[in-house]
Short mmCIF file of C-alpha atoms and ligand atoms in Angstrom, two decimals:
data_model
loop_
_atom_site.label_atom_id
_atom_site.label_comp_id
_atom_site.label_asym_id
_atom_site.label_seq_id
_atom_site.Cartn_x
_atom_site.Cartn_y
_atom_site.Cartn_z
CA UNK A 5 -96.86 -11.04 -52.41
CA UNK A 6 -95.90 -14.72 -52.16
CA UNK A 7 -96.69 -16.21 -49.34
CA UNK A 8 -95.90 -19.97 -50.14
CA UNK A 9 -93.02 -20.78 -52.75
CA UNK A 10 -91.50 -23.99 -53.51
CA UNK A 11 -88.52 -24.26 -55.73
CA UNK A 12 -87.14 -27.76 -57.43
CA UNK A 13 -89.09 -28.98 -54.66
CA UNK A 14 -88.04 -33.19 -53.60
CA UNK A 15 -88.48 -35.66 -51.10
CA UNK A 16 -86.77 -38.42 -50.96
CA UNK A 17 -88.07 -40.73 -47.38
CA UNK A 18 -85.69 -42.39 -45.47
CA UNK A 19 -86.87 -45.46 -47.31
CA UNK A 20 -86.35 -44.39 -50.83
CA UNK A 21 -89.48 -43.23 -52.40
CA UNK A 22 -89.56 -40.47 -53.62
CA UNK A 23 -92.92 -38.44 -52.31
CA UNK A 24 -91.87 -35.30 -54.79
CA UNK A 25 -89.97 -34.46 -56.92
CA UNK A 26 -89.08 -30.91 -58.26
CA UNK A 27 -91.93 -29.19 -57.05
CA UNK A 28 -92.48 -25.09 -58.19
CA UNK A 29 -95.38 -23.84 -56.70
CA UNK A 30 -95.83 -20.28 -56.20
CA UNK A 31 -99.41 -19.24 -53.64
CA UNK A 32 -100.13 -15.73 -53.20
CA UNK A 33 -100.93 -14.43 -49.78
CA UNK A 34 -104.68 -14.56 -49.17
CA UNK A 35 -105.29 -17.21 -51.91
CA UNK A 36 -107.45 -20.90 -51.20
CA UNK A 37 -105.70 -23.32 -52.67
CA UNK A 38 -107.05 -27.31 -53.21
CA UNK A 39 -104.16 -29.66 -53.36
CA UNK A 40 -105.45 -32.59 -55.55
CA UNK A 41 -104.46 -35.86 -56.00
CA UNK A 42 -105.39 -39.70 -55.46
CA UNK A 43 -103.67 -41.64 -52.15
CA UNK A 44 -100.05 -41.57 -52.36
CA UNK A 45 -99.71 -39.07 -54.78
CA UNK A 46 -97.85 -36.15 -52.18
CA UNK A 47 -100.15 -34.39 -50.78
CA UNK A 48 -99.76 -34.63 -46.85
CA UNK A 49 -96.04 -34.42 -47.76
CA UNK A 50 -96.56 -31.55 -49.16
CA UNK A 51 -98.26 -29.76 -46.08
CA UNK A 52 -95.50 -31.80 -43.53
CA UNK A 53 -92.51 -29.92 -45.44
CA UNK A 54 -94.24 -27.16 -45.28
CA UNK A 55 -94.30 -26.94 -40.88
CA UNK A 56 -90.44 -28.46 -41.12
CA UNK A 57 -92.32 -31.85 -39.38
CA UNK A 58 -89.69 -33.64 -41.75
CA UNK A 59 -86.89 -31.77 -44.05
CA UNK A 60 -86.71 -31.28 -47.56
CA UNK A 61 -84.38 -33.49 -49.53
CA UNK A 62 -82.86 -30.70 -52.19
CA UNK A 63 -84.36 -27.98 -53.14
CA UNK A 64 -86.05 -24.14 -51.35
CA UNK A 65 -89.37 -23.60 -49.61
CA UNK A 66 -90.10 -19.96 -48.44
CA UNK A 67 -92.44 -18.78 -46.62
CA UNK A 68 -93.46 -15.16 -46.16
CA UNK A 69 -90.18 -14.59 -48.20
CA UNK A 70 -88.13 -16.44 -45.64
CA UNK A 71 -86.14 -19.77 -46.64
CA UNK A 72 -87.39 -22.01 -43.97
CA UNK A 73 -84.39 -24.56 -44.75
CA UNK A 74 -81.98 -23.55 -43.31
CA UNK A 75 -84.02 -21.98 -40.76
CA UNK A 76 -82.35 -22.87 -37.23
CA UNK A 77 -84.34 -25.11 -35.08
CA UNK A 78 -84.97 -22.46 -32.43
CA UNK A 79 -87.23 -20.92 -35.06
CA UNK A 80 -89.40 -23.55 -35.62
CA UNK A 81 -91.66 -22.94 -33.36
CA UNK A 82 -92.01 -19.40 -34.59
CA UNK A 83 -92.38 -20.64 -38.13
CA UNK A 84 -95.10 -23.12 -36.83
CA UNK A 85 -97.09 -20.43 -35.32
CA UNK A 86 -97.57 -18.36 -37.91
CA UNK A 87 -98.78 -21.73 -39.96
CA UNK A 88 -102.16 -23.17 -38.61
CA UNK A 89 -102.13 -26.90 -39.65
CA UNK A 90 -105.56 -29.26 -39.70
CA UNK A 91 -103.50 -32.68 -39.65
CA UNK A 92 -105.12 -35.67 -41.62
CA UNK A 93 -105.12 -37.86 -38.48
CA UNK A 94 -106.60 -34.53 -36.22
CA UNK A 95 -104.02 -35.17 -33.61
CA UNK A 96 -106.50 -34.33 -30.67
CA UNK A 97 -105.56 -35.73 -26.92
CA UNK A 98 -108.41 -37.16 -25.26
CA UNK A 99 -107.53 -37.59 -22.23
CA UNK A 100 -108.49 -33.84 -22.71
CA UNK A 101 -111.76 -31.76 -23.11
CA UNK A 102 -112.19 -30.17 -26.24
CA UNK A 103 -112.09 -27.02 -24.72
CA UNK A 104 -108.59 -28.29 -23.37
CA UNK A 105 -107.35 -29.69 -26.27
CA UNK A 106 -107.74 -25.83 -28.00
CA UNK A 107 -106.52 -24.01 -25.13
CA UNK A 108 -103.23 -26.60 -25.12
CA UNK A 109 -102.30 -24.87 -28.94
CA UNK A 110 -102.67 -21.44 -26.62
CA UNK A 111 -100.65 -22.23 -23.26
CA UNK A 112 -97.84 -24.03 -25.44
CA UNK A 113 -96.74 -21.31 -26.88
CA UNK A 114 -97.27 -18.77 -23.85
CA UNK A 115 -100.28 -17.05 -24.26
CA UNK A 116 -101.61 -15.82 -20.67
CA UNK A 117 -104.88 -17.21 -19.28
CA UNK A 118 -107.04 -14.06 -20.29
CA UNK A 119 -106.31 -14.32 -23.62
CA UNK A 120 -106.89 -18.62 -23.88
CA UNK A 121 -109.91 -17.71 -21.62
CA UNK A 122 -111.49 -14.90 -24.31
CA UNK A 123 -110.29 -16.92 -27.61
CA UNK A 124 -111.07 -20.80 -27.26
CA UNK A 125 -115.27 -19.87 -26.53
CA UNK A 126 -114.26 -17.60 -29.42
CA UNK A 127 -113.21 -19.48 -31.95
CA UNK A 128 -115.65 -22.64 -30.81
CA UNK A 129 -118.73 -20.30 -31.45
CA UNK A 130 -117.24 -19.95 -35.04
CA UNK A 131 -117.01 -23.60 -35.48
CA UNK A 132 -120.68 -24.27 -34.22
CA UNK A 133 -119.43 -26.41 -31.19
CA UNK A 134 -119.40 -24.14 -28.49
CA UNK A 135 -121.97 -26.02 -26.70
CA UNK A 136 -119.69 -29.56 -26.97
CA UNK A 137 -116.58 -27.21 -25.07
CA UNK A 138 -117.00 -29.62 -22.16
CA UNK A 139 -117.49 -33.07 -23.98
CA UNK A 140 -113.87 -35.44 -24.86
CA UNK A 141 -112.96 -36.20 -28.26
CA UNK A 142 -114.30 -39.70 -28.37
CA UNK A 143 -117.46 -38.22 -27.38
CA UNK A 144 -117.56 -35.85 -30.93
CA UNK A 145 -118.57 -37.25 -34.05
CA UNK A 146 -116.30 -37.22 -37.34
CA UNK A 147 -117.48 -33.90 -38.52
CA UNK A 148 -117.35 -32.72 -35.24
CA UNK A 149 -113.99 -33.53 -34.62
CA UNK A 150 -113.15 -32.17 -37.86
CA UNK A 151 -114.13 -28.85 -36.57
CA UNK A 152 -112.07 -29.04 -33.39
CA UNK A 153 -109.03 -29.15 -35.56
CA UNK A 154 -110.07 -26.61 -37.75
CA UNK A 155 -110.59 -24.59 -34.34
CA UNK A 156 -107.40 -25.45 -32.79
CA UNK A 157 -105.43 -24.73 -36.53
CA UNK A 158 -107.29 -21.42 -36.03
CA UNK A 159 -107.09 -19.96 -32.72
CA UNK A 160 -104.03 -18.33 -33.00
CA UNK A 161 -105.25 -16.44 -36.08
CA UNK A 162 -102.14 -17.62 -37.80
CA UNK A 163 -101.96 -16.07 -41.15
CA UNK A 164 -101.78 -19.62 -43.46
CA UNK A 165 -103.77 -22.35 -42.93
CA UNK A 166 -102.76 -25.85 -43.82
CA UNK A 167 -106.16 -28.37 -44.21
CA UNK A 168 -105.19 -31.80 -45.03
CA UNK A 169 -108.26 -33.58 -45.90
CA UNK A 170 -110.18 -31.92 -43.18
CA UNK A 171 -113.20 -33.83 -45.29
CA UNK A 172 -111.93 -37.16 -45.50
CA UNK A 173 -115.16 -39.76 -44.75
CA UNK A 174 -117.70 -36.97 -43.78
CA UNK A 175 -120.44 -36.97 -45.34
CA UNK A 176 -121.74 -34.25 -48.38
CA UNK A 177 -123.83 -31.82 -45.52
CA UNK A 178 -121.19 -32.06 -42.75
CA UNK A 179 -118.22 -31.80 -45.64
CA UNK A 180 -120.52 -28.39 -46.65
CA UNK A 181 -120.92 -26.88 -43.66
CA UNK A 182 -116.84 -27.54 -43.36
CA UNK A 183 -115.91 -25.67 -46.96
CA UNK A 184 -118.57 -22.97 -45.51
CA UNK A 185 -115.79 -22.45 -42.30
CA UNK A 186 -113.04 -22.47 -44.15
CA UNK A 187 -114.09 -20.15 -47.05
CA UNK A 188 -114.94 -17.78 -44.03
CA UNK A 189 -111.62 -17.91 -42.43
CA UNK A 190 -110.28 -17.26 -45.89
CA UNK A 191 -112.38 -14.41 -46.74
CA UNK A 192 -110.77 -12.94 -43.65
CA UNK A 193 -107.10 -12.97 -45.33
CA UNK A 194 -106.06 -16.19 -44.17
CA UNK A 195 -104.32 -17.98 -46.72
CA UNK A 196 -105.77 -21.56 -46.96
CA UNK A 197 -104.19 -24.48 -48.97
CA UNK A 198 -106.74 -27.93 -48.84
CA UNK A 199 -104.99 -31.29 -48.91
CA UNK A 200 -108.02 -33.36 -51.02
CA UNK A 201 -109.43 -36.04 -52.80
CA UNK A 202 -112.67 -35.28 -53.21
CA UNK A 203 -113.91 -33.97 -56.49
CA UNK A 204 -117.28 -32.74 -56.03
CA UNK A 205 -115.50 -30.75 -53.42
CA UNK A 206 -113.28 -28.97 -55.34
CA UNK A 207 -116.15 -28.93 -58.47
CA UNK A 208 -118.21 -26.89 -56.31
CA UNK A 209 -115.73 -24.61 -54.87
CA UNK A 210 -114.35 -23.25 -58.41
CA UNK A 211 -110.65 -22.30 -56.48
CA UNK A 212 -107.18 -22.10 -58.22
CA UNK A 213 -106.51 -26.50 -57.76
CA UNK A 214 -103.36 -27.61 -58.33
CA UNK A 215 -103.79 -31.63 -59.37
CA UNK A 216 -100.29 -34.24 -58.08
CA UNK A 217 -99.88 -37.46 -59.02
CA UNK A 218 -96.67 -39.45 -58.24
CA UNK A 219 -95.36 -36.79 -56.35
CA UNK A 220 -95.51 -34.27 -59.79
CA UNK A 221 -97.41 -31.48 -60.28
CA UNK A 222 -99.42 -32.77 -63.51
CA UNK A 223 -102.02 -29.25 -63.43
CA UNK A 224 -101.92 -26.12 -62.07
CA UNK A 225 -105.43 -24.15 -62.52
CA UNK A 226 -106.92 -20.89 -61.68
CA UNK A 227 -110.75 -21.63 -61.31
CA UNK A 228 -110.16 -25.57 -62.02
CA UNK A 229 -112.48 -28.41 -60.94
CA UNK A 230 -111.21 -31.84 -59.99
CA UNK A 231 -110.99 -34.28 -63.38
CA UNK A 232 -112.06 -32.73 -66.58
CA UNK B 22 -94.16 -40.55 -10.54
CA UNK B 23 -90.37 -42.28 -9.88
CA UNK B 24 -90.67 -44.21 -6.78
CA UNK B 25 -87.95 -46.39 -7.87
CA UNK B 26 -85.39 -43.64 -8.80
CA UNK B 27 -86.12 -41.65 -5.97
CA UNK B 28 -85.49 -44.21 -3.35
CA UNK B 29 -82.59 -45.35 -5.27
CA UNK B 30 -81.20 -42.31 -5.43
CA UNK B 31 -81.46 -41.58 -1.75
CA UNK B 32 -79.63 -45.81 -1.04
CA UNK B 33 -77.42 -44.34 -3.27
CA UNK B 34 -76.13 -41.04 -1.99
CA UNK B 35 -77.03 -42.37 1.53
CA UNK B 36 -73.95 -44.64 0.95
CA UNK B 37 -72.01 -41.67 -0.76
CA UNK B 38 -72.70 -40.32 2.11
CA UNK B 39 -72.08 -43.15 5.01
CA UNK B 40 -68.35 -43.78 2.74
CA UNK B 41 -66.88 -39.72 3.00
CA UNK B 42 -67.68 -39.73 6.80
CA UNK B 43 -66.39 -42.69 7.19
CA UNK B 44 -62.86 -41.89 5.17
CA UNK B 45 -63.03 -38.71 6.14
CA UNK B 46 -62.80 -39.61 10.01
CA UNK B 47 -60.61 -42.22 9.29
CA UNK B 48 -58.17 -39.56 7.16
CA UNK B 49 -58.64 -37.48 10.72
CA UNK B 50 -57.88 -40.53 12.44
CA UNK B 51 -54.43 -40.92 10.57
CA UNK B 52 -53.62 -37.19 10.67
CA UNK B 53 -53.88 -37.25 14.18
CA UNK B 54 -51.42 -39.87 14.50
CA UNK B 55 -49.44 -37.90 11.98
CA UNK B 56 -49.05 -35.65 14.39
CA UNK B 57 -47.46 -37.42 17.05
CA UNK B 58 -45.20 -39.22 14.91
CA UNK B 59 -41.62 -38.49 16.22
CA UNK B 60 -37.86 -39.76 16.28
CA UNK B 61 -36.43 -40.08 19.56
CA UNK B 62 -32.58 -40.64 19.41
CA UNK B 63 -30.77 -41.23 22.91
CA UNK B 64 -27.37 -40.68 23.00
CA UNK B 65 -24.77 -42.06 24.89
CA UNK B 66 -24.01 -40.80 28.42
CA UNK B 67 -20.17 -40.05 27.24
CA UNK B 68 -21.31 -37.70 24.84
CA UNK B 69 -19.26 -34.33 24.53
CA UNK B 70 -21.18 -30.99 24.32
CA UNK B 71 -20.14 -29.49 21.43
CA UNK B 72 -20.91 -32.97 19.73
CA UNK B 73 -24.54 -32.94 20.79
CA UNK B 74 -24.91 -29.26 19.94
CA UNK B 75 -23.39 -29.97 16.41
CA UNK B 76 -25.85 -32.84 16.19
CA UNK B 77 -28.38 -30.38 17.44
CA UNK B 78 -27.79 -28.16 14.55
CA UNK B 79 -27.71 -30.82 12.03
CA UNK B 80 -30.79 -32.03 12.18
CA UNK B 81 -32.12 -28.67 12.49
CA UNK B 82 -31.38 -28.25 8.90
CA UNK B 83 -32.87 -31.17 7.28
CA UNK B 84 -35.69 -30.09 5.44
CA UNK B 85 -38.26 -33.34 7.07
CA UNK B 86 -37.80 -31.76 10.01
CA UNK B 87 -40.64 -29.86 12.21
CA UNK B 88 -39.12 -29.76 15.11
CA UNK B 89 -36.52 -30.49 17.22
CA UNK B 90 -36.64 -30.93 21.34
CA UNK B 91 -33.45 -32.08 23.84
CA UNK B 92 -33.76 -34.47 26.91
CA UNK B 93 -31.29 -33.96 29.11
CA UNK B 94 -30.78 -37.37 31.40
CA UNK B 95 -32.60 -34.84 34.39
CA UNK B 96 -35.42 -34.33 32.39
CA UNK B 97 -35.99 -37.94 31.32
CA UNK B 98 -35.49 -38.51 34.93
CA UNK B 99 -38.55 -36.13 35.73
CA UNK B 100 -40.76 -37.59 33.19
CA UNK B 101 -40.65 -40.78 34.09
CA UNK B 102 -41.17 -40.28 38.06
CA UNK B 103 -44.14 -38.62 36.76
CA UNK B 104 -45.20 -41.17 34.25
CA UNK B 105 -44.59 -44.00 36.55
CA UNK B 106 -45.91 -42.00 40.12
CA UNK B 107 -46.67 -44.65 42.87
CA UNK B 108 -45.51 -47.42 41.07
CA UNK B 109 -42.63 -49.78 42.68
CA UNK B 110 -39.96 -49.29 39.58
CA UNK B 111 -39.29 -45.69 41.26
CA UNK B 112 -37.83 -47.55 44.42
CA UNK B 113 -35.57 -49.84 42.28
CA UNK B 114 -33.72 -46.97 40.43
CA UNK B 115 -30.62 -45.96 41.92
CA UNK B 116 -29.09 -42.26 40.18
CA UNK B 117 -30.41 -41.86 36.53
CA UNK B 118 -29.88 -44.45 34.05
CA UNK B 119 -31.86 -42.62 31.98
CA UNK B 120 -30.15 -41.44 28.55
CA UNK B 121 -30.23 -37.66 27.30
CA UNK B 122 -32.28 -37.50 23.96
CA UNK B 123 -33.66 -35.62 20.88
CA UNK B 124 -37.39 -35.61 20.14
CA UNK B 125 -37.32 -34.96 16.75
CA UNK B 126 -41.49 -34.27 15.23
CA UNK B 127 -41.43 -34.36 11.39
CA UNK B 128 -43.76 -32.24 9.17
CA UNK B 129 -44.36 -35.91 6.77
CA UNK B 130 -45.25 -38.53 8.52
CA UNK B 131 -44.58 -41.05 5.87
CA UNK B 132 -40.19 -39.73 5.75
CA UNK B 133 -40.07 -41.57 8.83
CA UNK B 134 -37.46 -44.08 8.03
CA UNK B 135 -35.86 -42.31 6.04
CA UNK B 136 -34.93 -39.75 8.78
CA UNK B 137 -34.33 -42.46 11.19
CA UNK B 138 -31.82 -44.18 8.68
CA UNK B 139 -29.38 -41.36 8.81
CA UNK B 140 -28.58 -42.41 12.11
CA UNK B 141 -27.21 -45.33 11.25
CA UNK B 142 -24.34 -46.35 9.66
CA UNK B 143 -23.14 -48.86 6.92
CA UNK B 144 -22.58 -51.59 9.25
CA UNK B 145 -25.70 -50.84 10.69
CA UNK B 146 -24.24 -49.25 13.50
CA UNK B 147 -25.24 -46.13 15.60
CA UNK B 148 -23.20 -42.75 14.65
CA UNK B 149 -20.89 -41.45 17.05
CA UNK B 150 -22.27 -40.26 20.12
CA UNK B 151 -26.04 -41.87 19.16
CA UNK B 152 -26.91 -44.99 20.98
CA UNK B 153 -30.18 -45.90 19.99
CA UNK B 154 -32.55 -44.55 17.58
CA UNK B 155 -36.53 -45.45 18.10
CA UNK B 156 -38.97 -44.43 15.71
CA UNK B 157 -42.42 -45.57 14.51
CA UNK B 158 -41.32 -47.81 11.91
CA UNK B 159 -43.71 -48.22 8.68
CA UNK B 160 -46.90 -49.19 10.29
CA UNK B 161 -48.19 -45.24 9.88
CA UNK B 162 -46.97 -45.95 6.12
CA UNK B 163 -48.80 -49.08 5.79
CA UNK B 164 -52.42 -47.50 7.27
CA UNK B 165 -51.86 -44.61 4.88
CA UNK B 166 -51.94 -46.73 1.74
CA UNK B 167 -54.53 -48.88 3.05
CA UNK B 168 -56.92 -46.07 3.61
CA UNK B 169 -55.91 -45.25 -0.27
CA UNK B 170 -57.21 -48.25 -1.52
CA UNK B 171 -60.16 -48.30 0.28
CA UNK B 172 -60.63 -44.75 -0.60
CA UNK B 173 -60.32 -46.00 -4.44
CA UNK B 174 -62.65 -48.35 -3.67
CA UNK B 175 -65.22 -46.43 -2.31
CA UNK B 176 -64.80 -44.31 -5.41
CA UNK B 177 -65.07 -47.02 -7.71
CA UNK B 178 -68.25 -48.14 -5.74
CA UNK B 179 -69.95 -44.94 -5.70
CA UNK B 180 -69.19 -44.54 -9.26
CA UNK B 181 -71.17 -47.49 -10.25
CA UNK B 182 -73.96 -46.64 -7.88
CA UNK B 183 -74.12 -43.18 -9.49
CA UNK B 184 -74.39 -44.76 -13.02
CA UNK B 185 -77.22 -47.02 -12.39
CA UNK B 186 -79.01 -43.98 -10.29
CA UNK B 187 -78.67 -42.38 -13.98
CA UNK B 188 -79.77 -45.44 -15.59
CA UNK B 189 -82.52 -45.45 -13.25
CA UNK B 190 -83.67 -41.69 -13.94
CA UNK B 191 -83.21 -41.95 -17.67
CA UNK B 192 -85.28 -44.99 -17.27
CA UNK B 193 -88.43 -42.88 -15.90
CA UNK B 194 -88.03 -40.15 -18.09
CA UNK B 195 -87.75 -42.14 -21.09
CA UNK B 196 -91.31 -43.80 -20.31
CA UNK B 197 -92.80 -40.63 -18.89
CA UNK B 198 -91.70 -38.92 -22.69
CA UNK B 199 -93.50 -42.59 -24.31
CA UNK B 200 -96.11 -41.87 -21.89
CA UNK B 201 -96.67 -38.14 -23.19
CA UNK B 202 -95.55 -38.82 -26.66
CA UNK B 203 -99.30 -37.64 -28.43
CA UNK B 204 -99.20 -34.39 -26.39
CA UNK B 205 -95.10 -33.77 -27.30
CA UNK B 206 -96.23 -34.69 -30.94
CA UNK B 207 -98.81 -31.91 -30.53
CA UNK B 208 -97.28 -29.20 -28.85
CA UNK B 209 -94.53 -28.99 -31.08
CA UNK B 210 -96.46 -28.97 -34.09
CA UNK B 211 -98.24 -26.04 -32.69
CA UNK B 212 -95.08 -24.05 -32.08
CA UNK B 213 -94.15 -24.83 -28.73
CA UNK B 214 -90.20 -24.07 -28.24
CA UNK B 215 -87.62 -26.95 -27.50
CA UNK B 216 -87.18 -25.58 -23.90
CA UNK B 217 -90.98 -25.81 -23.32
CA UNK B 218 -91.27 -28.95 -24.02
CA UNK B 219 -88.17 -30.39 -22.76
CA UNK B 220 -88.56 -27.83 -19.18
CA UNK B 221 -91.16 -30.39 -17.37
CA UNK B 222 -89.01 -33.45 -18.66
CA UNK B 223 -86.07 -32.10 -16.81
CA UNK B 224 -87.59 -31.04 -13.93
CA UNK B 225 -89.29 -34.07 -13.50
CA UNK B 226 -85.34 -35.43 -13.46
CA UNK B 227 -84.52 -32.47 -11.31
CA UNK B 228 -87.08 -33.26 -8.60
CA UNK B 229 -86.68 -37.35 -8.21
CA UNK B 230 -82.76 -36.68 -8.00
CA UNK B 231 -83.43 -33.70 -5.42
CA UNK B 232 -85.95 -35.95 -3.27
CA UNK B 233 -83.56 -38.50 -3.35
CA UNK B 234 -80.93 -36.18 -2.23
CA UNK B 235 -83.34 -34.98 0.95
CA UNK B 236 -83.83 -38.36 1.66
CA UNK B 237 -80.28 -39.77 1.85
CA UNK B 238 -79.65 -36.50 3.60
CA UNK B 239 -82.19 -37.15 6.40
CA UNK B 240 -81.16 -40.38 6.88
CA UNK B 241 -77.48 -38.85 7.30
CA UNK B 242 -78.50 -37.19 9.99
CA UNK B 243 -80.05 -39.48 12.14
CA UNK B 244 -77.08 -42.13 11.68
CA UNK B 245 -74.95 -38.89 12.80
CA UNK B 246 -77.36 -37.96 15.81
CA UNK B 247 -78.26 -41.52 17.01
CA UNK B 248 -74.62 -43.39 16.25
CA UNK B 249 -71.69 -41.38 14.98
CA UNK B 250 -71.61 -38.34 17.38
CA UNK B 251 -71.62 -40.89 20.60
CA UNK B 252 -68.72 -42.82 18.85
CA UNK B 253 -66.81 -39.56 18.35
CA UNK B 254 -67.63 -39.33 22.06
CA UNK B 255 -66.00 -42.78 22.97
CA UNK B 256 -62.75 -41.96 20.28
CA UNK B 257 -62.62 -38.66 21.61
CA UNK B 258 -62.33 -40.07 25.15
CA UNK B 259 -60.08 -43.42 24.52
CA UNK B 260 -57.70 -41.83 21.71
CA UNK B 261 -57.40 -38.67 22.91
CA UNK B 262 -58.01 -37.59 19.09
CA UNK B 263 -59.51 -33.78 18.81
CA UNK B 264 -59.78 -33.27 14.92
CA UNK B 265 -62.43 -36.10 13.94
CA UNK B 266 -64.03 -34.33 11.50
CA UNK B 267 -67.42 -34.67 9.85
CA UNK B 268 -68.26 -36.61 13.12
CA UNK B 269 -70.92 -35.02 15.67
CA UNK B 270 -70.72 -32.08 15.80
CA UNK B 271 -68.37 -30.47 13.07
CA UNK B 272 -69.74 -28.14 10.76
CA UNK B 273 -68.30 -29.98 7.89
CA UNK B 274 -71.14 -32.33 8.07
CA UNK B 275 -73.59 -29.62 6.95
CA UNK B 276 -71.21 -28.49 4.10
CA UNK B 277 -71.92 -32.27 3.38
CA UNK B 278 -75.36 -32.10 3.35
CA UNK B 279 -75.68 -29.58 1.40
CA UNK B 280 -73.79 -31.54 -1.38
CA UNK B 281 -75.23 -34.16 -1.36
CA UNK B 282 -78.34 -32.21 -2.67
CA UNK B 283 -76.81 -31.00 -5.14
CA UNK B 284 -75.42 -33.94 -6.05
CA UNK B 285 -78.65 -35.43 -6.40
CA UNK B 286 -80.41 -32.49 -8.45
CA UNK B 287 -77.08 -32.75 -10.60
CA UNK B 288 -77.25 -36.35 -11.24
CA UNK B 289 -81.94 -35.77 -11.79
CA UNK B 290 -81.17 -33.30 -14.47
CA UNK B 291 -78.03 -34.95 -16.78
CA UNK B 292 -80.28 -38.47 -16.89
CA UNK B 293 -83.28 -36.71 -18.02
CA UNK B 294 -81.02 -34.45 -20.32
CA UNK B 295 -79.66 -37.43 -21.96
CA UNK B 296 -83.35 -39.38 -22.04
CA UNK B 297 -84.00 -36.12 -24.20
CA UNK B 298 -81.19 -35.66 -25.98
CA UNK B 299 -82.67 -39.29 -27.13
CA UNK B 300 -85.93 -39.75 -27.29
CA UNK B 301 -87.10 -35.88 -27.73
CA UNK B 302 -85.78 -34.83 -30.71
CA UNK B 303 -86.64 -31.82 -32.03
N1 ATP C 402 -92.63 -40.89 -43.63
C1 ATP C 402 -92.64 -41.57 -43.95
N2 ATP C 402 -91.35 -42.88 -44.79
C2 ATP C 402 -91.77 -43.00 -45.90
N3 ATP C 402 -92.29 -42.90 -47.06
C3 ATP C 402 -93.72 -41.95 -46.49
C4 ATP C 402 -93.75 -41.37 -45.17
N4 ATP C 402 -95.12 -40.64 -45.47
C5 ATP C 402 -95.20 -40.98 -46.99
N5 ATP C 402 -94.70 -41.86 -47.49
C6 ATP C 402 -94.67 -42.44 -48.84
O1 ATP C 402 -94.60 -40.84 -50.02
C7 ATP C 402 -95.78 -41.01 -50.86
C8 ATP C 402 -96.46 -39.88 -49.94
O2 ATP C 402 -97.34 -40.31 -49.39
P1 ATP C 402 -98.84 -38.89 -49.43
O3 ATP C 402 -98.67 -39.12 -47.17
O4 ATP C 402 -98.03 -37.71 -49.18
O5 ATP C 402 -99.40 -38.93 -49.83
P2 ATP C 402 -101.01 -38.82 -49.59
O6 ATP C 402 -101.01 -37.97 -50.77
O7 ATP C 402 -100.78 -37.24 -48.71
O8 ATP C 402 -101.96 -39.48 -49.76
P3 ATP C 402 -103.43 -39.62 -48.90
O9 ATP C 402 -104.88 -39.20 -49.76
O10 ATP C 402 -103.45 -41.15 -48.92
O11 ATP C 402 -103.44 -39.28 -47.15
C9 ATP C 402 -96.53 -42.14 -50.21
O12 ATP C 402 -95.70 -43.46 -51.32
C10 ATP C 402 -96.27 -42.80 -49.17
O13 ATP C 402 -95.83 -43.75 -48.94
MG1 MG C 403 -102.39 -37.08 -47.30
#
């Protein structure tokens, strides 16, 4: 089943930058896909289009078979609840503890308290930061903050997880532990799309690699590597 | 919290309340005066009974006329005696110098001149059988147009004040949207509904307006209790006017209180709604 499909998708920002040009891509349910390419090649734009953070200029995007380009604005929340997103710039709230940050994502979609109390500690254990739940984001290292982002994106168990540079600026060991975490999440059936420009990680994983350059897909390879 | 916004709502609505009370009361006073407006048509002593009956029937047919009463010479004298009891003037009266008259009450005070002029012919002389016509002239009409103008001015001031409060609330909401922009961004990205994101700001606006309205009502209540009710007693006693509406004890003031709180809440919701439309795109 195609869980994500891009058909002739182009994105031109208001200032005229063409970030994506006629992208065609199909991602199947349960896949783990690396989106690789140099800075500015359009990886984050790809992610933003999927959650309708910004609209497409032309073409169509299907998520779970539904055309999200014609989605009514009242249906966008539903789409986003099904796509966990790890943002390149974390987007953690600095005046809230780790527990509160993750609980926030459940609260605002109307989850009752007892579910929040059960699920937040559980997902914190999954990312190995249970002991830090009363800390504030600035008291955590970069890698720990990344794992909090994963926890927040995953706490609602969405069928799709988008990870935009989840290993950016991390040392190899920390990156490896984050990759293990994402693999585990993928193993339980979650479709994972990860944007990165780190060769070593991609090469170590041997998963599908979609390579982009200046808004175009220049390579799509099963069990690929980054740069030959 | 938007302390300035709440204070401004309170002051504005207090002024709105005071204006309403004043306008309502002036209107009430004028209405009571209006009820008393009448035209006195004095008849010549030698008027025949036929002419008298004819005139009375004619006048009754006029659509402006509310009621007509005939006062005979004898009744006029009686009245005069009662009004001037104990006065020296009574001793000087010999016979009955007072004329008989029609007292005409009108439905609409503004028509008084128009009706009175029917008793005068082209040359400015009174018509047959009529000696003199006395009426309230046009001062009533002037009073009415003055209150109408005052009302329009008050309304303009009120509108300007309300707009100013709306701008203030709009601004506090804009600031709190700005202060919470990161939270809002995260909320939206993890799938909070538009209503969920907007509700707290709408509530904040409503609360500011509502609280301001509440403070205005408290101020109005105090003003009413310590000033207007006392003033009402004075006016009622000196001017013999019964239906002073909002002033003092009337129940209408409760409706006014209620209305002011509602208006406050509406102002708040509307202003924050505008701010959300502008600054919280979804
Ligand atoms: N909001 C925006 N307005 C205008 N141009 C933008 C905007 N966001 C991104 N761009 C441009 O679109 C192009 C693609 O940007 P994008 O963020 O998708 O790249 P990326 O592959 O994620 O890069 P990086 O690896 O540095 O994160 C770049 O040229 C960028 O300057
Ligand atoms: Mg990026």
